[in-house]
Amino acid sequence: MKRDILSILDLTHNELEEVIDIAGDLKKKRKRDEDHPLLAKKTLGMIFEKASTRTRISFEVGMFELGGHALFLNPGDLQLGRGEEMRDTARVLSRYLSAIMIRAFHHRTIEELARHATVPVINGLSDREHPCQILADIMTMKEYYGDVSDLTVAWIGDGNNVCNSLILSSARTGYEIRVATPERYAPPAAVLAAANAAGARITRASTPREALADADVIYTDTWISMGTETERDARIAAFSGYTVDEVLLEAASPDAIVMHCLPAHRGEEITDAVIEGQKSVVWDQAENRLHAQKALLVKLLKK
Ligand code: CP
Ligand code: NVA
Protein backbone atom coordinates (compact mmCIF):
# COMPACT_ATOMS: atom_id res chain seq x y z
CA MET A 1 0.00 0.00 0.00
CA LYS A 2 1.27 3.51 -0.78
CA ARG A 3 2.30 5.69 2.16
CA ASP A 4 1.42 9.38 2.32
CA ILE A 5 3.18 11.80 4.66
CA LEU A 6 0.67 14.59 5.16
CA SER A 7 1.35 14.97 8.88
CA ILE A 8 4.33 14.24 11.07
CA LEU A 9 1.94 11.81 12.83
CA ASP A 10 1.90 9.70 9.66
CA LEU A 11 5.24 8.32 10.85
CA THR A 12 5.34 6.10 13.94
CA HIS A 13 7.96 6.68 16.62
CA ASN A 14 10.08 3.85 15.19
CA GLU A 15 9.72 5.09 11.62
CA LEU A 16 10.74 8.59 12.67
CA GLU A 17 13.84 7.15 14.35
CA GLU A 18 14.56 5.08 11.25
CA VAL A 19 14.25 8.09 8.89
CA ILE A 20 16.57 10.15 11.09
CA ASP A 21 19.09 7.29 11.25
CA ILE A 22 19.02 6.99 7.45
CA ALA A 23 19.46 10.78 7.21
CA GLY A 24 22.51 10.65 9.48
CA ASP A 25 23.99 7.85 7.41
CA LEU A 26 23.37 9.71 4.14
CA LYS A 27 24.92 12.86 5.63
CA LYS A 28 28.12 10.94 6.47
CA LYS A 29 28.23 9.32 3.02
CA ARG A 30 27.79 12.69 1.33
CA LYS A 31 30.72 14.14 3.30
CA ARG A 32 32.84 11.20 2.07
CA ASP A 33 31.58 11.89 -1.46
CA GLU A 34 30.22 8.33 -1.72
CA ASP A 35 27.62 7.56 -4.37
CA HIS A 36 24.39 6.08 -3.12
CA PRO A 37 22.01 5.75 -6.08
CA LEU A 38 19.25 4.19 -3.97
CA LEU A 39 16.47 5.72 -6.08
CA ALA A 40 17.76 5.12 -9.61
CA LYS A 41 14.96 5.53 -12.17
CA LYS A 42 12.59 6.99 -9.55
CA THR A 43 10.87 10.30 -10.25
CA LEU A 44 9.43 12.92 -7.91
CA GLY A 45 6.91 15.52 -9.07
CA MET A 46 6.99 18.71 -6.98
CA ILE A 47 3.93 20.96 -7.11
CA PHE A 48 4.48 24.39 -5.55
CA GLU A 49 1.52 26.75 -5.10
CA LYS A 50 3.81 29.01 -3.03
CA ALA A 51 7.44 30.12 -3.03
CA SER A 52 10.22 27.93 -1.65
CA THR A 53 14.00 27.91 -1.38
CA ARG A 54 14.87 25.08 1.04
CA THR A 55 12.07 22.62 0.30
CA ARG A 56 12.35 22.86 -3.45
CA ILE A 57 16.12 22.72 -3.64
CA SER A 58 16.62 20.03 -0.98
CA PHE A 59 14.11 17.71 -2.67
CA GLU A 60 15.49 18.39 -6.13
CA VAL A 61 19.15 17.98 -5.16
CA GLY A 62 18.20 15.03 -2.96
CA MET A 63 16.56 13.14 -5.82
CA PHE A 64 19.55 13.87 -8.06
CA GLU A 65 22.02 12.63 -5.45
CA LEU A 66 19.99 9.44 -4.99
CA GLY A 67 20.16 8.74 -8.72
CA GLY A 68 16.56 9.74 -9.43
CA HIS A 69 14.95 12.77 -11.01
CA ALA A 70 12.74 15.58 -9.72
CA LEU A 71 10.33 17.75 -11.74
CA PHE A 72 9.32 21.23 -10.59
CA LEU A 73 5.64 21.69 -11.41
CA ASN A 74 4.17 25.18 -11.25
CA PRO A 75 0.36 24.82 -11.08
CA GLY A 76 0.09 27.82 -13.40
CA ASP A 77 1.93 25.88 -16.08
CA LEU A 78 -0.07 22.69 -15.57
CA GLN A 79 -3.64 22.28 -16.80
CA LEU A 80 -4.46 22.45 -13.07
CA GLY A 81 -4.06 26.22 -13.48
CA ARG A 82 -6.73 26.20 -16.20
CA GLY A 83 -9.23 24.28 -14.11
CA GLU A 84 -8.33 20.62 -14.55
CA GLU A 85 -9.45 18.94 -11.36
CA MET A 86 -6.95 17.85 -8.74
CA ARG A 87 -8.39 14.32 -8.73
CA ASP A 88 -7.76 13.98 -12.47
CA THR A 89 -4.28 15.49 -12.11
CA ALA A 90 -3.58 13.04 -9.26
CA ARG A 91 -4.52 10.01 -11.35
CA VAL A 92 -2.54 11.12 -14.38
CA LEU A 93 0.60 12.13 -12.46
CA SER A 94 0.47 8.76 -10.69
CA ARG A 95 0.88 7.05 -14.08
CA TYR A 96 4.21 8.85 -14.66
CA LEU A 97 5.78 9.54 -11.28
CA SER A 98 7.07 7.49 -8.33
CA ALA A 99 5.92 10.09 -5.77
CA ILE A 100 4.48 13.60 -5.54
CA MET A 101 5.51 16.35 -3.15
CA ILE A 102 3.16 19.33 -2.87
CA ARG A 103 3.24 22.73 -1.17
CA ALA A 104 -0.28 24.13 -1.06
CA PHE A 105 -2.21 26.98 0.54
CA HIS A 106 -4.91 24.67 1.85
CA HIS A 107 -4.27 21.35 3.57
CA ARG A 108 -7.45 20.00 1.97
CA THR A 109 -5.82 20.40 -1.47
CA ILE A 110 -3.08 17.99 -0.37
CA GLU A 111 -5.66 15.59 1.09
CA GLU A 112 -7.55 15.63 -2.21
CA LEU A 113 -4.35 14.89 -4.13
CA ALA A 114 -3.46 12.06 -1.74
CA ARG A 115 -6.96 10.57 -1.95
CA HIS A 116 -6.74 10.14 -5.72
CA ALA A 117 -3.01 9.55 -6.26
CA THR A 118 -1.81 5.97 -6.34
CA VAL A 119 1.78 6.96 -5.51
CA PRO A 120 3.01 8.42 -2.17
CA VAL A 121 2.16 12.07 -1.53
CA ILE A 122 4.38 14.21 0.70
CA ASN A 123 3.24 17.47 2.31
CA GLY A 124 5.88 20.09 1.51
CA LEU A 125 3.98 22.64 3.68
CA SER A 126 0.32 23.52 4.02
CA ASP A 127 -1.57 25.95 6.21
CA ARG A 128 -1.82 23.12 8.76
CA GLU A 129 1.58 21.40 8.86
CA HIS A 130 5.19 21.27 7.71
CA PRO A 131 6.29 17.70 8.47
CA CYS A 132 9.44 17.72 6.30
CA GLN A 133 10.75 20.70 8.25
CA ILE A 134 10.19 18.94 11.53
CA LEU A 135 12.12 15.84 10.40
CA ALA A 136 15.18 18.04 9.83
CA ASP A 137 14.55 19.81 13.14
CA ILE A 138 14.45 16.58 15.14
CA MET A 139 17.62 15.45 13.36
CA THR A 140 19.27 18.75 14.37
CA MET A 141 18.13 18.44 17.99
CA LYS A 142 19.56 14.91 18.09
CA GLU A 143 22.88 16.15 16.74
CA TYR A 144 23.09 18.67 19.60
CA TYR A 145 21.56 16.68 22.44
CA GLY A 146 21.53 12.98 21.52
CA ASP A 147 18.29 11.82 23.13
CA VAL A 148 15.45 14.28 22.52
CA SER A 149 12.81 12.62 24.68
CA ASP A 150 13.66 14.63 27.79
CA LEU A 151 14.09 18.01 26.07
CA THR A 152 11.88 21.04 26.54
CA VAL A 153 11.18 22.87 23.29
CA ALA A 154 9.84 26.44 23.61
CA TRP A 155 7.81 27.86 20.75
CA ILE A 156 7.61 31.66 20.71
CA GLY A 157 5.42 33.42 18.15
CA ASP A 158 2.62 32.41 15.81
CA GLY A 159 0.73 29.13 16.34
CA ASN A 160 1.30 28.29 12.68
CA ASN A 161 2.01 25.26 10.46
CA VAL A 162 5.56 24.76 11.77
CA CYS A 163 4.35 25.13 15.36
CA ASN A 164 1.60 22.56 14.70
CA SER A 165 4.04 19.95 13.41
CA LEU A 166 6.39 20.64 16.31
CA ILE A 167 3.49 20.13 18.75
CA LEU A 168 2.33 16.93 17.04
CA SER A 169 5.83 15.48 16.93
CA SER A 170 5.99 15.67 20.74
CA ALA A 171 3.73 12.61 20.57
CA ARG A 172 6.41 10.79 18.58
CA THR A 173 9.61 12.06 20.24
CA GLY A 174 8.44 12.52 23.83
CA TYR A 175 9.84 16.05 24.23
CA GLU A 176 7.81 18.66 26.08
CA ILE A 177 6.56 21.48 23.87
CA ARG A 178 5.92 24.78 25.64
CA VAL A 179 3.98 27.26 23.54
CA ALA A 180 3.83 31.05 23.93
CA THR A 181 1.59 32.82 21.41
CA PRO A 182 -0.79 35.78 21.62
CA GLU A 183 -4.24 34.29 22.39
CA ARG A 184 -5.58 35.18 18.95
CA TYR A 185 -2.75 33.30 17.25
CA ALA A 186 -2.81 30.16 19.38
CA PRO A 187 -2.43 26.79 17.63
CA PRO A 188 -5.78 25.46 16.32
CA ALA A 189 -7.88 23.51 18.83
CA ALA A 190 -8.07 20.56 16.41
CA VAL A 191 -4.28 20.28 16.31
CA LEU A 192 -4.01 20.47 20.11
CA ALA A 193 -6.72 17.82 20.43
CA ALA A 194 -4.98 15.51 17.93
CA ALA A 195 -1.65 16.02 19.67
CA ASN A 196 -3.12 15.34 23.10
CA ALA A 197 -4.91 12.24 21.83
CA ALA A 198 -1.61 10.97 20.42
CA GLY A 199 0.18 11.53 23.73
CA ALA A 200 1.99 14.84 23.22
CA ARG A 201 3.35 16.71 26.26
CA ILE A 202 2.12 20.28 25.70
CA THR A 203 2.21 23.22 28.08
CA ARG A 204 1.03 26.75 27.41
CA ALA A 205 3.11 29.67 28.64
CA SER A 206 1.58 33.07 29.17
CA THR A 207 4.71 34.99 28.12
CA PRO A 208 7.75 34.31 25.90
CA ARG A 209 9.96 34.63 28.99
CA GLU A 210 7.97 31.94 30.82
CA ALA A 211 8.19 29.66 27.76
CA LEU A 212 11.94 29.75 27.45
CA ALA A 213 12.91 29.48 31.12
CA ASP A 214 14.85 26.15 31.38
CA ALA A 215 14.06 25.29 27.74
CA ASP A 216 16.70 23.37 25.77
CA VAL A 217 15.42 24.56 22.39
CA ILE A 218 13.96 27.97 21.55
CA TYR A 219 12.10 27.98 18.25
CA THR A 220 10.49 30.82 16.35
CA ASP A 221 9.16 31.46 12.84
CA THR A 222 7.71 34.34 10.86
CA TRP A 223 4.63 36.11 12.20
CA ILE A 224 3.37 36.47 8.62
CA SER A 225 3.19 33.09 6.93
CA MET A 226 2.63 32.81 3.20
CA GLY A 227 -1.05 33.49 2.57
CA THR A 228 -1.47 35.90 5.53
CA GLU A 229 0.28 38.92 4.03
CA THR A 230 -2.89 41.06 4.04
CA GLU A 231 -2.95 40.75 7.86
CA ARG A 232 0.55 42.17 8.18
CA ASP A 233 -0.21 45.33 10.21
CA ALA A 234 -2.50 43.54 12.69
CA ARG A 235 0.02 40.75 13.13
CA ILE A 236 3.00 43.04 13.68
CA ALA A 237 0.99 44.80 16.41
CA ALA A 238 -0.20 41.55 18.01
CA PHE A 239 3.28 40.02 18.22
CA SER A 240 4.84 43.00 19.98
CA GLY A 241 7.00 41.54 22.78
CA TYR A 242 7.49 38.20 20.98
CA THR A 243 10.79 39.03 19.25
CA VAL A 244 13.50 36.54 20.18
CA ASP A 245 16.24 39.01 21.05
CA GLU A 246 19.31 39.05 23.27
CA VAL A 247 17.42 40.49 26.23
CA LEU A 248 14.86 37.66 26.12
CA LEU A 249 17.63 35.10 25.74
CA GLU A 250 19.15 36.24 29.04
CA ALA A 251 16.29 34.30 30.67
CA ALA A 252 17.24 31.11 28.77
CA SER A 253 19.55 28.32 29.85
CA PRO A 254 23.17 29.01 28.83
CA ASP A 255 23.20 25.78 26.80
CA ALA A 256 19.92 26.39 24.93
CA ILE A 257 19.94 26.38 21.13
CA VAL A 258 17.89 28.70 18.92
CA MET A 259 16.06 27.29 15.91
CA HIS A 260 14.20 28.88 13.01
CA CYS A 261 12.87 27.09 9.93
CA LEU A 262 13.75 30.12 7.71
CA PRO A 263 13.15 32.38 5.90
CA ALA A 264 13.83 34.75 8.82
CA HIS A 265 12.66 38.33 9.14
CA ARG A 266 15.40 40.00 11.14
CA GLY A 267 13.99 42.64 13.46
CA GLU A 268 10.56 40.97 13.58
CA GLU A 269 10.41 37.46 15.12
CA ILE A 270 14.19 37.27 15.66
CA THR A 271 17.03 39.78 15.80
CA ASP A 272 20.13 39.79 13.65
CA ALA A 273 22.28 39.35 16.78
CA VAL A 274 20.41 36.17 17.81
CA ILE A 275 20.31 34.50 14.40
CA GLU A 276 24.01 35.26 13.92
CA GLY A 277 24.80 34.44 17.56
CA GLN A 278 26.41 31.48 19.34
CA LYS A 279 23.15 29.71 20.16
CA SER A 280 21.80 29.74 16.61
CA VAL A 281 21.76 26.38 14.80
CA VAL A 282 19.65 27.56 11.87
CA TRP A 283 22.20 26.76 9.15
CA ASP A 284 22.53 23.18 10.39
CA GLN A 285 18.75 22.95 10.37
CA ALA A 286 18.66 24.19 6.78
CA GLU A 287 21.36 21.73 5.70
CA ASN A 288 19.56 18.88 7.42
CA ARG A 289 16.52 19.48 5.22
CA LEU A 290 18.55 17.85 2.43
CA HIS A 291 19.53 14.77 4.44
CA ALA A 292 16.08 14.37 6.02
CA GLN A 293 14.31 14.74 2.68
CA LYS A 294 16.56 12.13 1.10
CA ALA A 295 15.94 9.76 4.00
CA LEU A 296 12.17 10.17 3.73
CA LEU A 297 12.28 9.49 0.00
CA VAL A 298 14.39 6.36 0.57
CA LYS A 299 11.94 5.18 3.26
CA LEU A 300 8.94 5.69 0.97
CA LEU A 301 10.38 4.59 -2.38
CA LYS A 302 13.15 2.06 -1.89
CA LYS A 303 11.93 -1.53 -2.29
N1 CP B 1 11.78 26.22 5.75
C1 CP B 1 11.27 26.11 4.50
O1 CP B 1 10.41 25.30 4.22
O2 CP B 1 11.82 26.96 3.60
P1 CP B 1 11.31 27.23 2.12
O3 CP B 1 10.02 27.98 2.21
O4 CP B 1 12.40 28.04 1.52
O5 CP B 1 11.12 25.91 1.43
N1 NVA C 1 5.24 29.47 8.53
C1 NVA C 1 5.95 29.79 7.31
C2 NVA C 1 6.95 28.74 7.02
C3 NVA C 1 7.77 28.95 5.79
C4 NVA C 1 8.73 27.83 5.54
C5 NVA C 1 4.96 29.93 6.16
O1 NVA C 1 4.01 29.13 6.10
O2 NVA C 1 5.11 30.82 5.34
Coordinates of C-alpha atoms and ligand atoms in Angstrom, one line a residue:
M1 CA 0.0 0.0 0.0
K2 CA 1.3 3.5 -0.8
R3 CA 2.3 5.7 2.2
D4 CA 1.4 9.4 2.3
I5 CA 3.2 11.8 4.7
L6 CA 0.7 14.6 5.2
S7 CA 1.4 15.0 8.9
I8 CA 4.3 14.2 11.1
L9 CA 1.9 11.8 12.8
D10 CA 1.9 9.7 9.7
L11 CA 5.2 8.3 10.9
T12 CA 5.3 6.1 13.9
H13 CA 8.0 6.7 16.6
N14 CA 10.1 3.8 15.2
E15 CA 9.7 5.1 11.6
L16 CA 10.7 8.6 12.7
E17 CA 13.8 7.2 14.3
E18 CA 14.6 5.1 11.2
V19 CA 14.3 8.1 8.9
I20 CA 16.6 10.2 11.1
D21 CA 19.1 7.3 11.3
I22 CA 19.0 7.0 7.4
A23 CA 19.5 10.8 7.2
G24 CA 22.5 10.7 9.5
D25 CA 24.0 7.8 7.4
L26 CA 23.4 9.7 4.1
K27 CA 24.9 12.9 5.6
K28 CA 28.1 10.9 6.5
K29 CA 28.2 9.3 3.0
R30 CA 27.8 12.7 1.3
K31 CA 30.7 14.1 3.3
R32 CA 32.8 11.2 2.1
D33 CA 31.6 11.9 -1.5
E34 CA 30.2 8.3 -1.7
D35 CA 27.6 7.6 -4.4
H36 CA 24.4 6.1 -3.1
P37 CA 22.0 5.7 -6.1
L38 CA 19.2 4.2 -4.0
L39 CA 16.5 5.7 -6.1
A40 CA 17.8 5.1 -9.6
K41 CA 15.0 5.5 -12.2
K42 CA 12.6 7.0 -9.5
T43 CA 10.9 10.3 -10.3
L44 CA 9.4 12.9 -7.9
G45 CA 6.9 15.5 -9.1
M46 CA 7.0 18.7 -7.0
I47 CA 3.9 21.0 -7.1
F48 CA 4.5 24.4 -5.6
E49 CA 1.5 26.8 -5.1
K50 CA 3.8 29.0 -3.0
A51 CA 7.4 30.1 -3.0
S52 CA 10.2 27.9 -1.7
T53 CA 14.0 27.9 -1.4
R54 CA 14.9 25.1 1.0
T55 CA 12.1 22.6 0.3
R56 CA 12.4 22.9 -3.5
I57 CA 16.1 22.7 -3.6
S58 CA 16.6 20.0 -1.0
F59 CA 14.1 17.7 -2.7
E60 CA 15.5 18.4 -6.1
V61 CA 19.2 18.0 -5.2
G62 CA 18.2 15.0 -3.0
M63 CA 16.6 13.1 -5.8
F64 CA 19.6 13.9 -8.1
E65 CA 22.0 12.6 -5.4
L66 CA 20.0 9.4 -5.0
G67 CA 20.2 8.7 -8.7
G68 CA 16.6 9.7 -9.4
H69 CA 15.0 12.8 -11.0
A70 CA 12.7 15.6 -9.7
L71 CA 10.3 17.8 -11.7
F72 CA 9.3 21.2 -10.6
L73 CA 5.6 21.7 -11.4
N74 CA 4.2 25.2 -11.3
P75 CA 0.4 24.8 -11.1
G76 CA 0.1 27.8 -13.4
D77 CA 1.9 25.9 -16.1
L78 CA -0.1 22.7 -15.6
Q79 CA -3.6 22.3 -16.8
L80 CA -4.5 22.5 -13.1
G81 CA -4.1 26.2 -13.5
R82 CA -6.7 26.2 -16.2
G83 CA -9.2 24.3 -14.1
E84 CA -8.3 20.6 -14.5
E85 CA -9.5 18.9 -11.4
M86 CA -7.0 17.8 -8.7
R87 CA -8.4 14.3 -8.7
D88 CA -7.8 14.0 -12.5
T89 CA -4.3 15.5 -12.1
A90 CA -3.6 13.0 -9.3
R91 CA -4.5 10.0 -11.3
V92 CA -2.5 11.1 -14.4
L93 CA 0.6 12.1 -12.5
S94 CA 0.5 8.8 -10.7
R95 CA 0.9 7.1 -14.1
Y96 CA 4.2 8.8 -14.7
L97 CA 5.8 9.5 -11.3
S98 CA 7.1 7.5 -8.3
A99 CA 5.9 10.1 -5.8
I100 CA 4.5 13.6 -5.5
M101 CA 5.5 16.4 -3.1
I102 CA 3.2 19.3 -2.9
R103 CA 3.2 22.7 -1.2
A104 CA -0.3 24.1 -1.1
F105 CA -2.2 27.0 0.5
H106 CA -4.9 24.7 1.9
H107 CA -4.3 21.3 3.6
R108 CA -7.4 20.0 2.0
T109 CA -5.8 20.4 -1.5
I110 CA -3.1 18.0 -0.4
E111 CA -5.7 15.6 1.1
E112 CA -7.6 15.6 -2.2
L113 CA -4.3 14.9 -4.1
A114 CA -3.5 12.1 -1.7
R115 CA -7.0 10.6 -2.0
H116 CA -6.7 10.1 -5.7
A117 CA -3.0 9.5 -6.3
T118 CA -1.8 6.0 -6.3
V119 CA 1.8 7.0 -5.5
P120 CA 3.0 8.4 -2.2
V121 CA 2.2 12.1 -1.5
I122 CA 4.4 14.2 0.7
N123 CA 3.2 17.5 2.3
G124 CA 5.9 20.1 1.5
L125 CA 4.0 22.6 3.7
S126 CA 0.3 23.5 4.0
D127 CA -1.6 26.0 6.2
R128 CA -1.8 23.1 8.8
E129 CA 1.6 21.4 8.9
H130 CA 5.2 21.3 7.7
P131 CA 6.3 17.7 8.5
C132 CA 9.4 17.7 6.3
Q133 CA 10.8 20.7 8.3
I134 CA 10.2 18.9 11.5
L135 CA 12.1 15.8 10.4
A136 CA 15.2 18.0 9.8
D137 CA 14.6 19.8 13.1
I138 CA 14.5 16.6 15.1
M139 CA 17.6 15.5 13.4
T140 CA 19.3 18.7 14.4
M141 CA 18.1 18.4 18.0
K142 CA 19.6 14.9 18.1
E143 CA 22.9 16.1 16.7
Y144 CA 23.1 18.7 19.6
Y145 CA 21.6 16.7 22.4
G146 CA 21.5 13.0 21.5
D147 CA 18.3 11.8 23.1
V148 CA 15.4 14.3 22.5
S149 CA 12.8 12.6 24.7
D150 CA 13.7 14.6 27.8
L151 CA 14.1 18.0 26.1
T152 CA 11.9 21.0 26.5
V153 CA 11.2 22.9 23.3
A154 CA 9.8 26.4 23.6
W155 CA 7.8 27.9 20.7
I156 CA 7.6 31.7 20.7
G157 CA 5.4 33.4 18.1
D158 CA 2.6 32.4 15.8
G159 CA 0.7 29.1 16.3
N160 CA 1.3 28.3 12.7
N161 CA 2.0 25.3 10.5
V162 CA 5.6 24.8 11.8
C163 CA 4.3 25.1 15.4
N164 CA 1.6 22.6 14.7
S165 CA 4.0 19.9 13.4
L166 CA 6.4 20.6 16.3
I167 CA 3.5 20.1 18.7
L168 CA 2.3 16.9 17.0
S169 CA 5.8 15.5 16.9
S170 CA 6.0 15.7 20.7
A171 CA 3.7 12.6 20.6
R172 CA 6.4 10.8 18.6
T173 CA 9.6 12.1 20.2
G174 CA 8.4 12.5 23.8
Y175 CA 9.8 16.0 24.2
E176 CA 7.8 18.7 26.1
I177 CA 6.6 21.5 23.9
R178 CA 5.9 24.8 25.6
V179 CA 4.0 27.3 23.5
A180 CA 3.8 31.1 23.9
T181 CA 1.6 32.8 21.4
P182 CA -0.8 35.8 21.6
E183 CA -4.2 34.3 22.4
R184 CA -5.6 35.2 19.0
Y185 CA -2.7 33.3 17.2
A186 CA -2.8 30.2 19.4
P187 CA -2.4 26.8 17.6
P188 CA -5.8 25.5 16.3
A189 CA -7.9 23.5 18.8
A190 CA -8.1 20.6 16.4
V191 CA -4.3 20.3 16.3
L192 CA -4.0 20.5 20.1
A193 CA -6.7 17.8 20.4
A194 CA -5.0 15.5 17.9
A195 CA -1.6 16.0 19.7
N196 CA -3.1 15.3 23.1
A197 CA -4.9 12.2 21.8
A198 CA -1.6 11.0 20.4
G199 CA 0.2 11.5 23.7
A200 CA 2.0 14.8 23.2
R201 CA 3.3 16.7 26.3
I202 CA 2.1 20.3 25.7
T203 CA 2.2 23.2 28.1
R204 CA 1.0 26.8 27.4
A205 CA 3.1 29.7 28.6
S206 CA 1.6 33.1 29.2
T207 CA 4.7 35.0 28.1
P208 CA 7.7 34.3 25.9
R209 CA 10.0 34.6 29.0
E210 CA 8.0 31.9 30.8
A211 CA 8.2 29.7 27.8
L212 CA 11.9 29.7 27.4
A213 CA 12.9 29.5 31.1
D214 CA 14.8 26.1 31.4
A215 CA 14.1 25.3 27.7
D216 CA 16.7 23.4 25.8
V217 CA 15.4 24.6 22.4
I218 CA 14.0 28.0 21.5
Y219 CA 12.1 28.0 18.3
T220 CA 10.5 30.8 16.3
D221 CA 9.2 31.5 12.8
T222 CA 7.7 34.3 10.9
W223 CA 4.6 36.1 12.2
I224 CA 3.4 36.5 8.6
S225 CA 3.2 33.1 6.9
M226 CA 2.6 32.8 3.2
G227 CA -1.0 33.5 2.6
T228 CA -1.5 35.9 5.5
E229 CA 0.3 38.9 4.0
T230 CA -2.9 41.1 4.0
E231 CA -2.9 40.8 7.9
R232 CA 0.6 42.2 8.2
D233 CA -0.2 45.3 10.2
A234 CA -2.5 43.5 12.7
R235 CA 0.0 40.8 13.1
I236 CA 3.0 43.0 13.7
A237 CA 1.0 44.8 16.4
A238 CA -0.2 41.6 18.0
F239 CA 3.3 40.0 18.2
S240 CA 4.8 43.0 20.0
G241 CA 7.0 41.5 22.8
Y242 CA 7.5 38.2 21.0
T243 CA 10.8 39.0 19.3
V244 CA 13.5 36.5 20.2
D245 CA 16.2 39.0 21.0
E246 CA 19.3 39.0 23.3
V247 CA 17.4 40.5 26.2
L248 CA 14.9 37.7 26.1
L249 CA 17.6 35.1 25.7
E250 CA 19.2 36.2 29.0
A251 CA 16.3 34.3 30.7
A252 CA 17.2 31.1 28.8
S253 CA 19.6 28.3 29.8
P254 CA 23.2 29.0 28.8
D255 CA 23.2 25.8 26.8
A256 CA 19.9 26.4 24.9
I257 CA 19.9 26.4 21.1
V258 CA 17.9 28.7 18.9
M259 CA 16.1 27.3 15.9
H260 CA 14.2 28.9 13.0
C261 CA 12.9 27.1 9.9
L262 CA 13.8 30.1 7.7
P263 CA 13.1 32.4 5.9
A264 CA 13.8 34.8 8.8
H265 CA 12.7 38.3 9.1
R266 CA 15.4 40.0 11.1
G267 CA 14.0 42.6 13.5
E268 CA 10.6 41.0 13.6
E269 CA 10.4 37.5 15.1
I270 CA 14.2 37.3 15.7
T271 CA 17.0 39.8 15.8
D272 CA 20.1 39.8 13.6
A273 CA 22.3 39.3 16.8
V274 CA 20.4 36.2 17.8
I275 CA 20.3 34.5 14.4
E276 CA 24.0 35.3 13.9
G277 CA 24.8 34.4 17.6
Q278 CA 26.4 31.5 19.3
K279 CA 23.2 29.7 20.2
S280 CA 21.8 29.7 16.6
V281 CA 21.8 26.4 14.8
V282 CA 19.6 27.6 11.9
W283 CA 22.2 26.8 9.1
D284 CA 22.5 23.2 10.4
Q285 CA 18.8 23.0 10.4
A286 CA 18.7 24.2 6.8
E287 CA 21.4 21.7 5.7
N288 CA 19.6 18.9 7.4
R289 CA 16.5 19.5 5.2
L290 CA 18.6 17.8 2.4
H291 CA 19.5 14.8 4.4
A292 CA 16.1 14.4 6.0
Q293 CA 14.3 14.7 2.7
K294 CA 16.6 12.1 1.1
A295 CA 15.9 9.8 4.0
L296 CA 12.2 10.2 3.7
L297 CA 12.3 9.5 0.0
V298 CA 14.4 6.4 0.6
K299 CA 11.9 5.2 3.3
L300 CA 8.9 5.7 1.0
L301 CA 10.4 4.6 -2.4
K302 CA 13.1 2.1 -1.9
K303 CA 11.9 -1.5 -2.3
Ligands
CP1 N1 11.8 26.2 5.7 C1 11.3 26.1 4.5 O1 10.4 25.3 4.2 O2 11.8 27.0 3.6 P1 11.3 27.2 2.1 O3 10.0 28.0 2.2 O4 12.4 28.0 1.5 O5 11.1 25.9 1.4
NVA2 N1 5.2 29.5 8.5 C1 5.9 29.8 7.3 C2 7.0 28.7 7.0 C3 7.8 29.0 5.8 C4 8.7 27.8 5.5 C5 5.0 29.9 6.2 O1 4.0 29.1 6.1 O2 5.1 30.8 5.3

